[in-house]
XYZ file of C-alpha atoms in Angstrom:
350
model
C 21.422 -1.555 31.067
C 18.854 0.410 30.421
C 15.702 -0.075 27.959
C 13.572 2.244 25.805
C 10.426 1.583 23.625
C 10.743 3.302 20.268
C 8.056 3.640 17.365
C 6.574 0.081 18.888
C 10.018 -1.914 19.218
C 12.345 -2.637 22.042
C 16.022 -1.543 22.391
C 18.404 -2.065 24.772
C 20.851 0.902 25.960
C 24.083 0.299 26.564
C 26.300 2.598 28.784
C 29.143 5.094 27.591
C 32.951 4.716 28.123
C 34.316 6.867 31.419
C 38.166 5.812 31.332
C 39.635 5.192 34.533
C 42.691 6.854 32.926
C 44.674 9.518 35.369
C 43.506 13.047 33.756
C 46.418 14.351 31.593
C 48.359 17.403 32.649
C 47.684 19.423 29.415
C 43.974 19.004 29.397
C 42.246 19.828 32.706
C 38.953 21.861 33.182
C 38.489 21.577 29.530
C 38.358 19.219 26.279
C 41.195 18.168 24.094
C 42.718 15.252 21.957
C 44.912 12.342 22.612
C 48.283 12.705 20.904
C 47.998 11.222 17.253
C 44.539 11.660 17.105
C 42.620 13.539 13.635
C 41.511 16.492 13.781
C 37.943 15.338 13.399
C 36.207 12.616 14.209
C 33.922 11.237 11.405
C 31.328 8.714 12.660
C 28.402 6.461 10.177
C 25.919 4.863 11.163
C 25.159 2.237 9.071
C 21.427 1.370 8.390
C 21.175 -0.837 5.798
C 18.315 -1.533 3.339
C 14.722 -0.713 4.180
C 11.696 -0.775 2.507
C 8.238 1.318 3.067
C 4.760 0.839 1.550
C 4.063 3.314 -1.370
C 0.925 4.119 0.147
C 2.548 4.642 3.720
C 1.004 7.157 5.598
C 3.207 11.055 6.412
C 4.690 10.072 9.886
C 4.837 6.351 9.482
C 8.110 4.879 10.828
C 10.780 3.606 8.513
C 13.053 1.992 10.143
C 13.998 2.292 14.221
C 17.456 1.100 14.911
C 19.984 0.988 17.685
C 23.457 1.411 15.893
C 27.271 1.781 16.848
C 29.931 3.888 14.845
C 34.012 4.358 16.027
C 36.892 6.182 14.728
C 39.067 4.343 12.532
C 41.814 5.132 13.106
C 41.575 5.847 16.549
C 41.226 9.566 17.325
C 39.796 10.425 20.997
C 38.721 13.505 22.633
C 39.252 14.017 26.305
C 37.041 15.872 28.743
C 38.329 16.979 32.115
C 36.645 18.624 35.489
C 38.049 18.904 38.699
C 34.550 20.733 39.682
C 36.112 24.297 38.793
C 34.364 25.084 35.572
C 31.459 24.311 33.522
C 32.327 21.726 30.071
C 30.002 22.936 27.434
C 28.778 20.776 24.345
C 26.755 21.877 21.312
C 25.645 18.844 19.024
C 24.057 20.845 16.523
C 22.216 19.319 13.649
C 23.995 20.409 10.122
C 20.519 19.231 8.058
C 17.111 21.625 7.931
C 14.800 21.032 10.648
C 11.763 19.515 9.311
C 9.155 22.009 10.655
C 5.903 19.767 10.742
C 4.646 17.349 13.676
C 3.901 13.856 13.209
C 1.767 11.975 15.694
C 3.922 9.696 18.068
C 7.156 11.316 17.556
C 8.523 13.764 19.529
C 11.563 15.979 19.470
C 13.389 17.153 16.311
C 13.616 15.725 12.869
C 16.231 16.336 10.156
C 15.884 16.522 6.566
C 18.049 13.397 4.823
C 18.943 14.134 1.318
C 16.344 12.024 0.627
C 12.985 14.431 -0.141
C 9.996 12.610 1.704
C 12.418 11.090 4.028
C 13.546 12.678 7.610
C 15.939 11.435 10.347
C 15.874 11.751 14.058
C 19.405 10.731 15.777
C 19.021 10.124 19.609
C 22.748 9.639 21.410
C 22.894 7.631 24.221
C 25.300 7.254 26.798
C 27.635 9.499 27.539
C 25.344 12.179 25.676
C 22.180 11.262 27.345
C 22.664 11.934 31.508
C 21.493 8.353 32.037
C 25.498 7.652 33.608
C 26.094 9.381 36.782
C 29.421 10.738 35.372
C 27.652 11.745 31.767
C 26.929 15.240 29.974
C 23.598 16.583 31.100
C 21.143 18.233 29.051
C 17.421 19.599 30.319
C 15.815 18.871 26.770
C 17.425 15.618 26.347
C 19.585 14.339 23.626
C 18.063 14.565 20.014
C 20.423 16.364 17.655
C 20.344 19.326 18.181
C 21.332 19.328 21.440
C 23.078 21.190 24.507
C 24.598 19.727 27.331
C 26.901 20.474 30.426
C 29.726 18.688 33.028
C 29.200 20.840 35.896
C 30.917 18.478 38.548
C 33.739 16.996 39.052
C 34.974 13.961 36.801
C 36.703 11.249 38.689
C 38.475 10.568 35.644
C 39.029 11.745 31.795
C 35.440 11.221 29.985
C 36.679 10.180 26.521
C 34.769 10.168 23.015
C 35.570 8.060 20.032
C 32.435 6.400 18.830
C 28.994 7.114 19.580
C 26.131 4.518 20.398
C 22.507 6.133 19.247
C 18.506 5.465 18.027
C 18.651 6.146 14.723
C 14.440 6.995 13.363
C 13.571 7.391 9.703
C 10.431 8.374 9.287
C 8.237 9.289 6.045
C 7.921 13.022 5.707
C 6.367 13.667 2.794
C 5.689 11.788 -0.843
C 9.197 9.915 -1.847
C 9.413 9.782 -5.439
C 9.716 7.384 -7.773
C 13.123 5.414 -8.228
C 14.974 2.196 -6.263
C 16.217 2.679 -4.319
C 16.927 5.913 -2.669
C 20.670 6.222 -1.190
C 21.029 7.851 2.410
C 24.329 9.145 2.324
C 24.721 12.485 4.879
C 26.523 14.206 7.297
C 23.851 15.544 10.028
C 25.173 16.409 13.481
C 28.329 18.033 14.744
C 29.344 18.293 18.465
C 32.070 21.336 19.364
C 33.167 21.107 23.490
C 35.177 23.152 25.760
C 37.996 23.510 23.798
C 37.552 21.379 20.907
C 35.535 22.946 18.447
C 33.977 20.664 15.801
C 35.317 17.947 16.787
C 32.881 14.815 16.011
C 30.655 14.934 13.480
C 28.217 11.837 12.849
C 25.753 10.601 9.912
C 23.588 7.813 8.412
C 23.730 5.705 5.351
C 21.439 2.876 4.034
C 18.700 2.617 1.210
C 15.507 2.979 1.198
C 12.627 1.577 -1.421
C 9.087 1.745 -1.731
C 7.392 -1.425 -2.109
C 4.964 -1.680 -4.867
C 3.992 -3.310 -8.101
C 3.052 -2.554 -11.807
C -0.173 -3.094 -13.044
C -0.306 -3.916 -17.397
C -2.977 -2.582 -19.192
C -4.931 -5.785 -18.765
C -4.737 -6.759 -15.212
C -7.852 -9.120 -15.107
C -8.034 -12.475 -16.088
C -10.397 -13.356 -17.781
C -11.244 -9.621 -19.059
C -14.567 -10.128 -18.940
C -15.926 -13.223 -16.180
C -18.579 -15.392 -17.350
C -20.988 -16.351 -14.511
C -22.805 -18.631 -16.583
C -26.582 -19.130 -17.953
C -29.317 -19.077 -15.903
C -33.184 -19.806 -16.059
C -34.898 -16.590 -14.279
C -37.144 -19.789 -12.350
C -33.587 -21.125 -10.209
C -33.624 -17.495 -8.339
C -36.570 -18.536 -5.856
C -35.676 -16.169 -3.060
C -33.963 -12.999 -1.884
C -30.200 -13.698 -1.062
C -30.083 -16.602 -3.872
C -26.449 -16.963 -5.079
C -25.608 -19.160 -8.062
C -21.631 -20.760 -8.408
C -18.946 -18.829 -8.280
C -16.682 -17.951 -10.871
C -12.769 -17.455 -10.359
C -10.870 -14.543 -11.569
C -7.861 -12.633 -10.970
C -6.012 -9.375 -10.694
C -2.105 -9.506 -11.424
C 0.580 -7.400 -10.543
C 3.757 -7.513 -12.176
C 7.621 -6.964 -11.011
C 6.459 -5.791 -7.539
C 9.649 -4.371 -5.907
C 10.007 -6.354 -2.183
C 12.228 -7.094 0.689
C 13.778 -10.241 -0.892
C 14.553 -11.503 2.300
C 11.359 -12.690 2.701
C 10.028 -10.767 5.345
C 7.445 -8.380 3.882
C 6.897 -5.019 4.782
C 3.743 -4.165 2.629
C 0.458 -5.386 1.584
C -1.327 -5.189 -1.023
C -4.647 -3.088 -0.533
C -7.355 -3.250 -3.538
C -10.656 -0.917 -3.673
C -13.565 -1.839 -5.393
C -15.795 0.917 -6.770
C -19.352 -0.238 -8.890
C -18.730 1.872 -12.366
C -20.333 2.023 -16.127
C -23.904 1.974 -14.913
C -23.875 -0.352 -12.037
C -24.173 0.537 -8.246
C -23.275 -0.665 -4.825
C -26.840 -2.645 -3.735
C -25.188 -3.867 -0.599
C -21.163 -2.473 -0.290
C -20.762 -4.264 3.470
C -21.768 -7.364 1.546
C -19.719 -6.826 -1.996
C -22.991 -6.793 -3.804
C -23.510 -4.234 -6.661
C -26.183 -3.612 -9.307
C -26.524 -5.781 -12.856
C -28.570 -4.440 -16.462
C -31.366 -7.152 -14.859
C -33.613 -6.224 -12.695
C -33.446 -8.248 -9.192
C -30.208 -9.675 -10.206
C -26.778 -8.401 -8.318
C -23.186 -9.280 -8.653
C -21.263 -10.565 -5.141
C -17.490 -10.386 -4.597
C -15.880 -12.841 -2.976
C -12.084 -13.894 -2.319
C -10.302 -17.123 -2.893
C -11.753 -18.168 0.394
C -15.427 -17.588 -0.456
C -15.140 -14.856 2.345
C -16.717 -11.188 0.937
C -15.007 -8.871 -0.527
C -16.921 -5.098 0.280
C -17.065 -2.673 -1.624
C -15.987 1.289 -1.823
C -13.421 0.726 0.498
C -9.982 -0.589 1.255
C -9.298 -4.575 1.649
C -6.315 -5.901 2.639
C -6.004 -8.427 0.270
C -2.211 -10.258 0.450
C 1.904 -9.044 1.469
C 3.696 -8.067 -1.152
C 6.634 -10.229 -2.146
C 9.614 -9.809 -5.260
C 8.097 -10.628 -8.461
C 4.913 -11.371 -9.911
C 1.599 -11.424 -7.634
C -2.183 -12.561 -8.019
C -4.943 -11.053 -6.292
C -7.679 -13.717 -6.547
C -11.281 -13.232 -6.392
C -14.426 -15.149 -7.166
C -17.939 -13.730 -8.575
C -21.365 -14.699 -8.556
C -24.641 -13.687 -9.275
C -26.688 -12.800 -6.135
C -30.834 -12.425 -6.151
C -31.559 -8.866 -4.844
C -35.592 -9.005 -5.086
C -38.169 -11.294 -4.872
C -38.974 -11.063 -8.322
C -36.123 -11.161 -10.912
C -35.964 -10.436 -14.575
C -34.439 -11.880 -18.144
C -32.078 -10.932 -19.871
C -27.912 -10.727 -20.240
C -27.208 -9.982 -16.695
C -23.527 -7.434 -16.625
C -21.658 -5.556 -14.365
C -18.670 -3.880 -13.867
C -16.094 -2.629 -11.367
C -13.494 -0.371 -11.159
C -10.498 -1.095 -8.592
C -7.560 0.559 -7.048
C -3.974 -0.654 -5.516
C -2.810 0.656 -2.147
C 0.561 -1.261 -0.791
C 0.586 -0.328 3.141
């Protein structure tokens, strides 16, 4: 057995199928079927449901998976060498190549029907060269592919499923809509004497994980932080009690399995006349002089500003991002009056 690290997970290879079956009269020094068998070979791979952060970054893995598809019914195709010839195989891909890179994957992706979505098929054994008695290729085996049997087969090398990494990776923007469908033909593989004779292709769904936000998110609209006497602010860094308040998002679209593939990322911005005094610390300007506004989270822990937070995962339903504010001294001297402030924010699900 053999193992490979892919986009940051582990799989395990497992070996092809070399029959120990006498090679058959009528196909020797070349490819053919077994009696009975189709005329193609039509293999899925089945990936099932995935989901990916709205906000997920071009290049970001989807999904990484291992997978198994046979023939049903059984049709095989039989490769023979008694070390006379050269067995040729071209797995082409039948899906555009996407043209751009993406950083930490390498070789070839294919479009998927899916715009914002590609696909990178890896076979394994007996496409890969990893078996002694295996098809050998100098660039490896992502579709598309060539590969040779230059040597002699101590038996018939037969094909009837295929065992393969299957990568989706984010492309592009995905648009809007749950979920998307994979459902695609994208390789083909002709040998010596069998021309088109497996083809192979994915299907699963994919969704982007991400909530609503209503018109009025924040609750309460506007947060009291209470009345003051300009004589309890006695020194730089003076805070009064916090206040609670809360951002909701509605029918946020989530693995329901429970295991959560995004979070929810909020950016605060000071806006309508008030300015960051302190960002790193969440503090931002108020109409008083000497008095700020500090951010905090449900944990009294600070909240900056300008930039993104992680705040909380992202599960099916409704959410509530929870904060807490409070006035904080920013001068030695403070003045009177109403003391307001106000904040823009933005979402980001990663």
């Amino acid at each position: 057995m053999f193992n490979r690290l892919i986009a940051g997970m582990l799989f395990t290879l497992i070996t092809g199928l070399l029959t120990t079956t006498p090679v058959s009269a009528d196909i020797r020094n070349t490819c053919g079927w077994d009696p009975g068998s189709a005329a193609k070979i039509d293999l899925v791979l089945d990936l099932g449901a995935h989901y990916i952060p709205r906000d997920a970054k071009v290049g970001d893995v989807i999904a990484a998976r291992k997978l198994y598809g046979k023939s049903d019914p059984i049709s095989v195709i039989r490769c023979a060498n008694n070390g006379d010839t050269v067995l040729n195989l071209d797995f082409r891909n039948d899906s555009p190549i996407v043209q751009n890179s993406f950083p930490g994957i390498s070789g070839t992706v294919m479009e998927t029907n899916i715009p914002g979505i590609g696909v990178q098929i890896e076979p394994a054994s007996p496409y890969d060269g990893v078996a002694q008695y295996s098809w050998k290729s100098p660039t490896g085996s992502i579709i598309p592919f060539q590969a040779v049997i230059d040597f002699q087969l101590p038996a018939d090398l037969a094909h009837n499923s295929i065992k393969a990494y299957v990568t989706l990776i984010k492309t592009g923007p995905i648009a809007s809509g749950q979920p998307h469908q994979l459902d695609q033909t994208l390789g083909t593989a002709s040998y010596t004497g069998v021309p088109d004779g497996l083809s192979v292709g994915v299907m699963g769904t994919v969704t982007q994980a991400e909530c609503n936000v209503t018109q009025n998110p924040v609750t309460p609209i506007e947060v009291n932080l209470g009345d003051w006497k300009a004589s309890d602010f006695t020194q730089q860094g003076y805070t009064t009690t916090a206040k609670d308040f809360s951002i909701a998002l509605n029918s946020c679209v989530a693995d329901a399995s429970g295991n959560p593939v995004a979070n929810a990322y909020i950016q605060l911005d000071p806006t309508a006349g008030s300015t960051g005094w302190d960002d790193d610390q969440g503090v931002f300007t108020s109409s008083v002089a000497g008095i700020g506004i500090q951010l905090l989270d449900a944990n009294d822990r600070v909240v900056p500003l300008k930039k993104e937070v992680e705040h909380m995962p992202v599960s099916a339903g409704n959410i509530d991002l929870k904060f807490k504010a409070r006035y904080y001294q920013t001068d030695t001297t403070v003045g009177a009056g109403k003391a307001e402030g106000a904040l823009s924010f933005t979402i980001f699900y990663k």
